[in-house]
Structures are given as C-alpha cells and as structure tokens.
Amino acid sequence: MGLDGLAVVGVADDTDGPVVHLVTADERARHCPDCGTRARRSKGRRVTRPRDLPVGGRRPRLVWAKRRWRRDELTCRRRSFTESVPPVPPRKRLTTRLRAAAGAAVADQGRTVVQAARDYALCWPVVAAAFTSHARAVLPAQPEPVQALGIDEIRRSRPRWIPDEATGI
C-alpha cells in the first residue's frame, strides 16, 4: 500500500471499490507519544477508516484495526492512547499523501479549491487547509521587500498628477 507502518491483512472487492483491511506493523506505535515508554497492556481494538488516494481509478476503503494501549507508568500523565503511524497521524481521518495531493492540486495544478475537493471527494475546508499547509512549506517565511509600487496598488480615488520639482515632469 505504501503506507509505512501498516500491513495489509486482507482485501475484499466491493461494488464501490476494494476494501483493504490493515493492522499496525510498526513496533514504535506501542510507545507513548508523551514519554516514549513502551506500553504493555492492551485496552482492545478500535477500528478507523482513514481515506486515501484513488488507485487505478478506484478509491480504496481502508479499515484499520488499531490497538488502544493502557499506561501503568505513574510518571506519565497520559493513561491511554491509540496507535498511530506517520502516514495517518493521530486524530486525522485522511492519509498524509491524500492531504498533500489535495493541497498540491490547488497550488501546482491550478485547480480551484472546490474543484480539487470534488476530484478527491473531500469538503472544501479540508482542501483549503491542505493548500495552506502546502503553501507554508513551499513559500518563504518573509517575502522580499517591494522595489516599486504601481498605480494599481496604491490608488484609492481619482488620480492627482503632481509634477516632480527636480525634473519638472
């Protein structure tokens, strides 16, 4: 699948597209996000359905059975957590590559936010946020200073022509 840290355990064909069943294959997902210690007791499984890019013109439906872990460490404030991997961050319903593709469609391919949302079957606020993330990563933190302003950038009312005293023009 190309999703690091996840392993495919089964694929079923459906009328809407393939249903891909996933489990966590990365051992680091058992480690607490706050303190980094390895959890030992499971609280059960939680099924999530993150969305991903289309493959071969069909959109796969991902079904990820991830574990919830219980913490016994008294020094850590977190008592439980669910597994997460970098391609599907915690509390996210989209894979990072779907979010990046939606942002790049607006920034690099000249699509509107609504058009990219339609193409990737997302809502426009999600695509707008993906575009903002993409732009922050690509654009410089501070734009270069302006060398000259044209009349279109500064004119607010009727133009007033004042001759330059040095040149007379």
Coordinates of N, CA, C and O in Angstrom, one line a residue:
M1 N 0.8 -1.2 0.0 CA 0.0 0.0 0.0 C 0.9 1.3 0.0 O 0.4 2.3 -0.4
G2 N 2.1 1.1 0.5 CA 2.9 2.3 0.5 C 2.7 3.2 1.7 O 3.1 4.3 1.8
L3 N 2.0 2.7 2.7 CA 1.7 3.4 4.0 C 2.7 2.7 5.0 O 2.4 1.6 5.5
D4 N 3.8 3.4 5.3 CA 4.8 2.9 6.2 C 4.2 2.6 7.6 O 3.5 3.5 8.2
G5 N 4.4 1.5 8.2 CA 3.9 1.1 9.5 C 2.6 0.4 9.5 O 2.2 0.0 10.6
L6 N 2.0 0.2 8.3 CA 0.7 -0.5 8.3 C 0.9 -1.7 7.4 O 1.6 -1.7 6.3
A7 N 0.3 -2.8 7.7 CA 0.4 -4.1 6.9 C -1.0 -4.5 6.5 O -2.0 -4.4 7.3
V8 N -1.1 -4.9 5.3 CA -2.4 -5.4 4.7 C -2.6 -6.8 5.2 O -1.8 -7.7 5.0
V9 N -3.8 -7.1 5.8 CA -4.1 -8.5 6.2 C -5.2 -9.1 5.3 O -5.4 -10.3 5.4
G10 N -5.9 -8.3 4.5 CA -6.9 -8.8 3.7 C -7.4 -7.7 2.8 O -7.4 -6.6 3.1
V11 N -7.9 -8.2 1.6 CA -8.5 -7.3 0.6 C -9.8 -8.0 0.1 O -9.8 -9.1 -0.2
A12 N -10.9 -7.2 0.1 CA -12.1 -7.7 -0.4 C -12.6 -6.7 -1.5 O -12.4 -5.5 -1.4
D13 N -13.2 -7.3 -2.5 CA -13.7 -6.4 -3.6 C -15.2 -6.1 -3.4 O -16.0 -7.0 -3.0
D14 N -15.5 -4.8 -3.5 CA -16.9 -4.4 -3.3 C -17.3 -3.6 -4.5 O -16.5 -3.3 -5.4
T15 N -18.6 -3.3 -4.6 CA -19.1 -2.5 -5.8 C -18.5 -1.1 -5.8 O -18.3 -0.6 -6.9
D16 N -18.2 -0.5 -4.7 CA -17.7 0.8 -4.6 C -16.2 0.9 -4.8 O -15.6 1.9 -5.1
G17 N -15.5 -0.3 -4.6 CA -14.0 -0.3 -4.7 C -13.5 -1.3 -3.7 O -14.2 -2.0 -3.0
P18 N -12.2 -1.5 -3.7 CA -11.6 -2.5 -2.8 C -11.7 -2.1 -1.4 O -11.5 -0.9 -1.1
V19 N -11.9 -3.0 -0.5 CA -11.9 -2.8 0.9 C -10.6 -3.4 1.4 O -10.4 -4.6 1.3
V20 N -9.7 -2.6 2.0 CA -8.4 -3.1 2.4 C -8.3 -3.1 3.9 O -8.5 -2.0 4.6
H21 N -8.1 -4.2 4.5 CA -8.0 -4.4 6.0 C -6.6 -4.3 6.4 O -5.7 -5.0 5.9
L22 N -6.3 -3.4 7.4 CA -4.9 -3.1 7.8 C -4.8 -3.3 9.3 O -5.7 -3.2 10.1
V23 N -3.5 -3.6 9.7 CA -3.1 -3.7 11.1 C -1.8 -2.9 11.2 O -1.1 -2.7 10.2
T24 N -1.5 -2.6 12.4 CA -0.2 -1.8 12.6 C 1.0 -2.8 12.6 O 1.0 -3.8 13.3
A25 N 2.0 -2.5 11.8 CA 3.2 -3.3 11.7 C 4.4 -2.7 12.4 O 5.4 -3.3 12.5
D26 N 4.3 -1.4 12.8 CA 5.4 -0.7 13.3 C 5.4 -0.9 14.9 O 4.4 -0.5 15.5
E27 N 6.4 -1.4 15.4 CA 6.5 -1.6 16.9 C 6.5 -0.3 17.6 O 6.1 -0.2 18.8
R28 N 7.0 0.8 17.0 CA 7.1 2.1 17.7 C 5.7 2.7 18.0 O 5.6 3.6 18.8
A29 N 4.6 2.2 17.3 CA 3.3 2.6 17.6 C 2.8 2.3 19.0 O 1.9 2.9 19.5
R30 N 3.5 1.3 19.6 CA 3.2 0.9 21.0 C 3.8 1.9 22.0 O 3.5 1.8 23.2
H31 N 4.6 2.8 21.6 CA 5.3 3.7 22.5 C 4.4 4.9 22.8 O 3.8 5.5 21.9
C32 N 4.4 5.4 24.0 CA 3.6 6.5 24.5 C 4.1 7.8 23.7 O 5.3 8.0 23.6
P33 N 3.2 8.6 23.2 CA 3.6 9.8 22.5 C 4.2 10.8 23.4 O 5.0 11.7 22.9
D34 N 3.9 10.8 24.7 CA 4.4 11.8 25.6 C 5.8 11.4 26.2 O 6.7 12.2 26.1
C35 N 5.9 10.2 26.8 CA 7.2 9.9 27.4 C 8.0 8.9 26.6 O 9.2 8.7 26.9
G36 N 7.4 8.2 25.7 CA 8.2 7.3 24.8 C 8.4 5.9 25.3 O 9.1 5.1 24.7
T37 N 7.8 5.6 26.5 CA 8.0 4.2 27.0 C 7.0 3.3 26.3 O 5.9 3.7 25.9
R38 N 7.4 2.0 26.3 CA 6.6 1.0 25.6 C 5.4 0.6 26.5 O 5.6 0.2 27.7
A39 N 4.2 0.6 25.9 CA 3.0 0.1 26.6 C 3.0 -1.4 26.6 O 3.4 -2.0 25.7
R40 N 2.4 -1.9 27.7 CA 2.4 -3.4 27.8 C 1.0 -4.0 27.8 O 0.8 -5.1 27.5
R41 N 0.0 -3.2 28.2 CA -1.4 -3.7 28.3 C -2.3 -3.1 27.3 O -2.3 -1.9 27.1
S42 N -3.0 -4.0 26.6 CA -4.0 -3.5 25.6 C -5.3 -3.3 26.2 O -5.8 -4.0 27.1
K43 N -6.0 -2.2 25.7 CA -7.4 -2.0 26.1 C -8.4 -2.5 25.1 O -9.6 -2.2 25.2
G44 N -7.9 -3.1 24.0 CA -8.8 -3.6 23.0 C -8.4 -2.9 21.7 O -7.4 -2.3 21.5
R45 N -9.3 -3.1 20.7 CA -9.0 -2.6 19.4 C -10.1 -1.5 19.0 O -11.2 -1.6 19.5
R46 N -9.7 -0.6 18.2 CA -10.5 0.5 17.7 C -10.4 0.4 16.2 O -9.3 0.4 15.7
V47 N -11.5 0.5 15.5 CA -11.5 0.4 14.0 C -11.7 1.8 13.5 O -12.6 2.5 13.9
T48 N -10.7 2.3 12.6 CA -10.8 3.6 12.0 C -10.8 3.3 10.5 O -10.4 2.3 10.0
R49 N -11.3 4.3 9.8 CA -11.4 4.2 8.3 C -10.8 5.5 7.7 O -11.6 6.3 7.2
P50 N -9.5 5.6 7.7 CA -8.9 6.7 7.0 C -9.1 6.7 5.5 O -9.1 5.6 4.9
R51 N -9.2 7.8 4.9 CA -9.3 7.9 3.4 C -8.0 8.1 2.8 O -7.1 8.7 3.3
D52 N -7.9 7.5 1.5 CA -6.6 7.6 0.8 C -6.8 7.9 -0.6 O -8.0 8.0 -1.1
L53 N -5.7 8.1 -1.3 CA -5.8 8.4 -2.8 C -6.4 7.3 -3.6 O -6.3 6.1 -3.2
P54 N -7.0 7.6 -4.7 CA -7.5 6.5 -5.6 C -6.4 5.7 -6.2 O -5.3 6.2 -6.4
V55 N -6.6 4.4 -6.4 CA -5.7 3.5 -7.0 C -6.3 2.9 -8.2 O -7.4 2.2 -8.1
G56 N -5.8 3.1 -9.4 CA -6.3 2.6 -10.6 C -7.7 3.1 -10.9 O -8.5 2.4 -11.5
G57 N -8.0 4.3 -10.6 CA -9.3 4.9 -10.8 C -10.4 4.5 -9.8 O -11.5 5.0 -9.9
R58 N -10.0 3.7 -8.9 CA -11.0 3.3 -7.8 C -10.5 3.7 -6.5 O -9.3 3.7 -6.2
R59 N -11.4 4.2 -5.6 CA -11.0 4.7 -4.3 C -11.1 3.5 -3.3 O -12.1 3.0 -3.0
P60 N -9.9 3.1 -2.7 CA -10.0 2.0 -1.7 C -10.5 2.5 -0.4 O -10.4 3.6 0.0
R61 N -11.2 1.6 0.2 CA -11.7 1.9 1.6 C -10.8 1.2 2.6 O -10.8 0.0 2.6
L62 N -10.1 1.9 3.4 CA -9.2 1.4 4.3 C -9.9 1.1 5.6 O -10.7 2.0 6.1
V63 N -9.7 0.0 6.2 CA -10.3 -0.4 7.5 C -9.1 -0.8 8.4 O -8.5 -1.8 8.2
W64 N -8.7 0.1 9.3 CA -7.5 -0.1 10.2 C -8.0 -0.5 11.6 O -8.6 0.3 12.3
A65 N -7.6 -1.7 12.0 CA -7.9 -2.2 13.3 C -6.7 -1.9 14.2 O -5.7 -2.6 14.1
K66 N -6.7 -0.8 14.9 CA -5.6 -0.4 15.7 C -5.9 -0.6 17.2 O -7.0 -0.6 17.6
R67 N -4.8 -0.8 17.9 CA -5.0 -1.1 19.3 C -5.0 0.2 20.2 O -4.3 1.2 19.8
R68 N -5.7 0.1 21.3 CA -5.6 1.1 22.3 C -4.8 0.5 23.4 O -4.9 -0.6 23.8
W69 N -3.9 1.3 23.9 CA -2.9 0.9 24.9 C -3.2 1.6 26.2 O -3.5 2.8 26.3
R70 N -3.1 0.8 27.3 CA -3.2 1.3 28.7 C -1.9 1.6 29.3 O -0.9 0.8 29.1
R71 N -1.7 2.7 30.0 CA -0.4 3.0 30.6 C -0.5 2.8 32.1 O -1.4 3.2 32.7
D72 N 0.6 2.2 32.6 CA 0.7 2.0 34.0 C 1.8 2.8 34.6 O 2.0 2.8 35.8
E73 N 2.5 3.6 33.8 CA 3.6 4.4 34.2 C 3.0 5.6 35.1 O 2.2 6.4 34.6
L74 N 3.4 5.7 36.3 CA 2.9 6.8 37.2 C 3.5 8.2 36.9 O 2.9 9.2 37.2
T75 N 4.7 8.2 36.3 CA 5.3 9.5 36.0 C 4.7 10.2 34.8 O 4.9 11.4 34.6
C76 N 4.0 9.4 33.9 CA 3.5 10.0 32.7 C 2.0 10.4 32.9 O 1.3 9.6 33.6
R77 N 1.6 11.5 32.4 CA 0.2 12.0 32.7 C -0.8 11.3 31.8 O -2.0 11.3 32.0
R78 N -0.3 10.7 30.7 CA -1.2 10.0 29.7 C -1.5 8.6 30.2 O -0.6 7.8 30.5
R79 N -2.8 8.3 30.4 CA -3.2 7.0 30.9 C -3.5 6.0 29.8 O -3.3 4.8 30.0
S80 N -3.9 6.4 28.6 CA -4.1 5.5 27.5 C -3.9 6.3 26.2 O -4.0 7.5 26.1
F81 N -3.7 5.5 25.1 CA -3.5 6.1 23.8 C -3.8 5.1 22.7 O -3.8 3.9 23.0
T82 N -4.1 5.5 21.5 CA -4.2 4.6 20.4 C -3.0 4.6 19.5 O -2.3 5.6 19.5
E83 N -2.8 3.6 18.8 CA -1.7 3.5 17.9 C -1.8 4.5 16.8 O -2.9 4.8 16.3
S84 N -0.7 5.1 16.3 CA -0.6 6.0 15.2 C 0.7 5.8 14.5 O 1.7 5.4 15.1
V85 N 0.7 6.0 13.2 CA 1.8 5.9 12.3 C 2.0 7.2 11.5 O 1.0 7.9 11.4
P86 N 3.1 7.6 11.0 CA 3.3 8.9 10.3 C 2.4 9.0 9.1 O 1.9 10.2 8.9
P87 N 2.1 8.0 8.3 CA 1.1 8.3 7.2 C -0.3 8.6 7.6 O -1.0 9.2 6.9
V88 N -0.7 8.2 8.8 CA -2.0 8.5 9.4 C -1.8 9.1 10.8 O -1.8 8.3 11.7
P89 N -1.6 10.4 10.9 CA -1.3 11.0 12.2 C -2.5 10.8 13.2 O -3.6 10.5 12.8
P90 N -2.3 11.0 14.5 CA -3.4 10.8 15.4 C -4.5 11.8 15.2 O -4.2 13.0 14.8
R91 N -5.7 11.4 15.4 CA -6.9 12.2 15.2 C -7.1 12.7 13.8 O -7.8 13.7 13.6
K92 N -6.5 12.1 12.8 CA -6.7 12.5 11.4 C -7.5 11.4 10.7 O -7.3 10.2 10.9
R93 N -8.3 11.8 9.8 CA -9.2 10.9 9.0 C -8.7 10.7 7.6 O -9.3 10.0 6.8
L94 N -7.6 11.5 7.2 CA -7.0 11.4 5.9 C -5.6 10.9 6.0 O -4.9 11.3 7.0
T95 N -5.1 10.2 5.0 CA -3.7 9.9 5.0 C -2.9 11.2 4.6 O -3.5 12.1 4.0
T96 N -1.7 11.3 5.0 CA -0.9 12.5 4.7 C -0.7 12.7 3.2 O -0.6 13.8 2.7
R97 N -0.6 11.6 2.4 CA -0.5 11.7 1.0 C -1.7 12.2 0.3 O -1.7 12.9 -0.7
L98 N -2.9 11.9 0.8 CA -4.2 12.4 0.2 C -4.2 13.9 0.5 O -4.6 14.7 -0.3
R99 N -3.9 14.3 1.8 CA -3.9 15.7 2.1 C -2.9 16.5 1.3 O -3.2 17.6 0.8
A100 N -1.7 15.9 1.1 CA -0.7 16.6 0.3 C -1.1 16.7 -1.1 O -0.8 17.7 -1.8
A101 N -1.7 15.7 -1.7 CA -2.1 15.7 -3.1 C -3.2 16.8 -3.3 O -3.3 17.5 -4.3
A102 N -4.1 16.9 -2.3 CA -5.2 17.9 -2.4 C -4.6 19.3 -2.4 O -5.0 20.2 -3.2
G103 N -3.6 19.6 -1.5 CA -3.0 20.9 -1.4 C -2.2 21.2 -2.7 O -2.2 22.3 -3.2
A104 N -1.5 20.2 -3.2 CA -0.7 20.4 -4.4 C -1.6 20.6 -5.6 O -1.2 21.3 -6.6
A105 N -2.8 20.0 -5.6 CA -3.6 20.2 -6.8 C -4.0 21.7 -6.9 O -4.1 22.2 -8.0
V106 N -4.3 22.4 -5.8 CA -4.6 23.8 -5.8 C -3.4 24.6 -6.1 O -3.4 25.5 -7.0
A107 N -2.3 24.3 -5.5 CA -1.1 25.2 -5.6 C -0.4 25.0 -6.9 O 0.0 26.0 -7.5
D108 N -0.2 23.7 -7.4 CA 0.7 23.5 -8.5 C -0.1 23.2 -9.8 O 0.4 23.4 -10.9
Q109 N -1.3 22.7 -9.7 CA -2.0 22.3 -10.9 C -3.1 23.3 -11.3 O -3.8 23.1 -12.3
G110 N -3.2 24.4 -10.6 CA -4.1 25.5 -10.9 C -5.6 25.2 -10.8 O -6.4 25.8 -11.4
R111 N -5.9 24.2 -10.0 CA -7.3 23.9 -9.7 C -7.9 24.8 -8.6 O -7.1 25.3 -7.8
T112 N -9.1 25.0 -8.7 CA -9.8 25.8 -7.6 C -9.9 24.8 -6.4 O -9.8 23.6 -6.5
V113 N -10.2 25.4 -5.2 CA -10.4 24.6 -4.0 C -11.6 23.7 -4.2 O -11.5 22.5 -3.8
V114 N -12.6 24.2 -4.7 CA -13.9 23.4 -4.9 C -13.6 22.3 -5.9 O -14.1 21.2 -5.7
Q115 N -12.9 22.6 -7.0 CA -12.6 21.6 -8.0 C -11.8 20.5 -7.4 O -12.0 19.3 -7.6
A116 N -10.7 20.8 -6.6 CA -9.9 19.8 -6.0 C -10.7 19.0 -5.0 O -10.5 17.8 -4.8
A117 N -11.6 19.7 -4.3 CA -12.4 19.0 -3.3 C -13.3 17.9 -4.0 O -13.5 16.8 -3.5
R118 N -13.9 18.3 -5.2 CA -14.7 17.4 -5.9 C -13.9 16.2 -6.5 O -14.3 15.1 -6.4
D119 N -12.7 16.5 -6.9 CA -11.8 15.5 -7.5 C -11.4 14.4 -6.5 O -11.3 13.2 -6.8
Y120 N -11.1 14.9 -5.3 CA -10.6 14.0 -4.2 C -11.7 13.5 -3.2 O -11.5 12.9 -2.2
A121 N -13.0 13.9 -3.5 CA -14.1 13.6 -2.6 C -13.9 14.1 -1.2 O -14.1 13.3 -0.3
L122 N -13.5 15.3 -1.1 CA -13.3 16.0 0.2 C -14.2 17.2 0.3 O -14.7 17.7 -0.7
C123 N -14.3 17.8 1.5 CA -15.0 19.0 1.6 C -14.0 20.2 1.4 O -12.8 20.0 1.6
W124 N -14.5 21.3 1.0 CA -13.6 22.4 0.6 C -12.8 23.0 1.8 O -11.7 23.4 1.6
P125 N -13.3 23.0 3.1 CA -12.5 23.5 4.1 C -11.2 22.6 4.4 O -10.2 23.1 4.7
V126 N -11.4 21.3 4.1 CA -10.2 20.4 4.3 C -9.2 20.7 3.2 O -8.0 20.7 3.5
V127 N -9.7 20.9 2.0 CA -8.7 21.2 0.9 C -8.1 22.6 1.1 O -6.9 22.7 0.8
A128 N -8.9 23.5 1.6 CA -8.3 24.9 1.8 C -7.2 24.8 2.9 O -6.1 25.4 2.8
A129 N -7.4 24.0 3.9 CA -6.4 23.8 5.0 C -5.2 23.1 4.4 O -4.0 23.4 4.8
A130 N -5.4 22.1 3.5 CA -4.3 21.4 2.9 C -3.5 22.3 2.0 O -2.3 22.2 2.0
F131 N -4.2 23.2 1.3 CA -3.5 24.2 0.5 C -2.6 25.1 1.4 O -1.5 25.5 1.0
T132 N -3.2 25.6 2.5 CA -2.5 26.5 3.4 C -1.2 25.8 3.9 O -0.1 26.4 4.0
S133 N -1.3 24.5 4.3 CA -0.2 23.7 4.8 C 0.9 23.6 3.7 O 2.1 23.7 3.9
H134 N 0.4 23.3 2.4 CA 1.3 23.2 1.3 C 2.1 24.5 1.0 O 3.3 24.5 0.8
A135 N 1.3 25.6 1.1 CA 1.9 26.9 0.8 C 2.9 27.3 1.9 O 4.0 27.9 1.6
R136 N 2.6 27.0 3.1 CA 3.6 27.3 4.2 C 4.9 26.6 4.0 O 5.9 27.1 4.4
A137 N 4.8 25.4 3.5 CA 6.0 24.6 3.3 C 6.8 25.1 2.2 O 8.0 25.0 2.1
V138 N 6.2 25.6 1.1 CA 6.8 26.0 -0.1 C 7.3 27.4 -0.1 O 8.4 27.8 -0.6
L139 N 6.5 28.3 0.4 CA 6.8 29.8 0.3 C 7.7 30.2 1.4 O 7.8 29.6 2.5
P140 N 8.5 31.3 1.2 CA 9.4 31.7 2.2 C 8.6 32.3 3.4 O 7.5 32.8 3.2
A141 N 9.3 32.4 4.5 CA 8.6 32.9 5.7 C 8.3 34.4 5.6 O 7.3 34.9 6.0
Q142 N 9.3 35.1 5.0 CA 9.1 36.6 4.8 C 9.3 36.9 3.3 O 10.3 36.5 2.7
P143 N 8.3 37.5 2.7 CA 8.5 37.9 1.3 C 9.6 38.9 1.1 O 9.9 39.7 2.0
E144 N 10.2 39.0 -0.1 CA 11.2 40.0 -0.4 C 10.6 41.4 -0.3 O 9.4 41.6 -0.7
P145 N 11.3 42.4 0.0 CA 10.8 43.8 0.1 C 10.4 44.3 -1.3 O 11.0 43.9 -2.3
V146 N 9.4 45.1 -1.4 CA 8.9 45.7 -2.6 C 9.8 46.7 -3.1 O 10.3 47.6 -2.4
Q147 N 10.2 46.6 -4.4 CA 11.1 47.6 -5.1 C 10.3 48.8 -5.5 O 10.8 49.9 -5.4
A148 N 9.2 48.6 -6.1 CA 8.4 49.8 -6.7 C 6.9 49.4 -6.6 O 6.5 48.3 -6.9
L149 N 6.1 50.4 -6.3 CA 4.6 50.2 -6.4 C 4.1 50.8 -7.6 O 4.5 51.9 -7.9
G150 N 3.1 50.2 -8.2 CA 2.5 50.7 -9.4 C 1.2 51.5 -8.9 O 0.8 51.4 -7.8
I151 N 0.6 52.2 -9.9 CA -0.6 53.0 -9.5 C -1.8 52.1 -9.1 O -2.6 52.4 -8.3
D152 N -1.8 50.9 -9.6 CA -2.9 50.0 -9.3 C -2.8 49.5 -7.8 O -3.8 49.2 -7.2
E153 N -1.7 49.5 -7.2 CA -1.5 49.0 -5.9 C -1.8 50.1 -4.8 O -2.1 49.8 -3.7
I154 N -1.7 51.4 -5.2 CA -1.8 52.4 -4.2 C -3.0 53.4 -4.5 O -3.3 54.2 -3.6
R155 N -3.5 53.4 -5.7 CA -4.6 54.4 -6.0 C -5.9 54.1 -5.3 O -6.3 52.9 -5.3
R156 N -6.5 55.0 -4.6 CA -7.7 54.8 -3.9 C -8.8 55.7 -4.4 O -10.0 55.4 -4.2
S157 N -8.5 56.7 -5.1 CA -9.6 57.6 -5.6 C -9.1 58.1 -7.0 O -8.3 57.5 -7.6
R158 N -9.6 59.3 -7.3 CA -9.1 59.9 -8.6 C -7.7 60.2 -8.6 O -7.2 60.7 -7.5
P159 N -6.9 60.0 -9.6 CA -5.5 60.3 -9.6 C -5.2 61.8 -9.6 O -6.0 62.6 -10.2
R160 N -4.2 62.2 -8.8 CA -3.8 63.6 -8.8 C -2.4 63.6 -9.4 O -1.5 62.9 -8.9
W161 N -2.2 64.4 -10.4 CA -0.9 64.5 -11.0 C -0.1 65.7 -10.5 O -0.5 66.8 -10.6
I162 N 1.0 65.4 -9.8 CA 1.8 66.4 -9.2 C 3.2 66.3 -9.9 O 3.8 65.3 -9.9
P163 N 3.6 67.4 -10.5 CA 4.9 67.3 -11.2 C 6.1 67.2 -10.2 O 6.0 67.8 -9.1
D164 N 7.1 66.5 -10.6 CA 8.3 66.4 -9.8 C 9.1 67.7 -9.9 O 9.4 68.1 -11.0
E165 N 9.4 68.3 -8.8 CA 10.1 69.5 -8.8 C 11.6 69.4 -9.4 O 12.0 70.4 -10.0
A166 N 12.2 68.3 -9.2 CA 13.6 68.2 -9.7 C 13.6 68.0 -11.2 O 14.5 68.6 -11.9
T167 N 12.7 67.3 -11.8 CA 12.7 67.0 -13.2 C 11.8 67.9 -14.0 O 11.9 68.1 -15.2
G168 N 10.8 68.4 -13.3 CA 9.8 69.2 -14.0 C 8.7 68.4 -14.7 O 7.9 69.0 -15.4
I169 N 8.7 67.1 -14.6 CA 7.8 66.3 -15.3 C 6.7 65.8 -14.3 O 6.9 65.4 -13.2

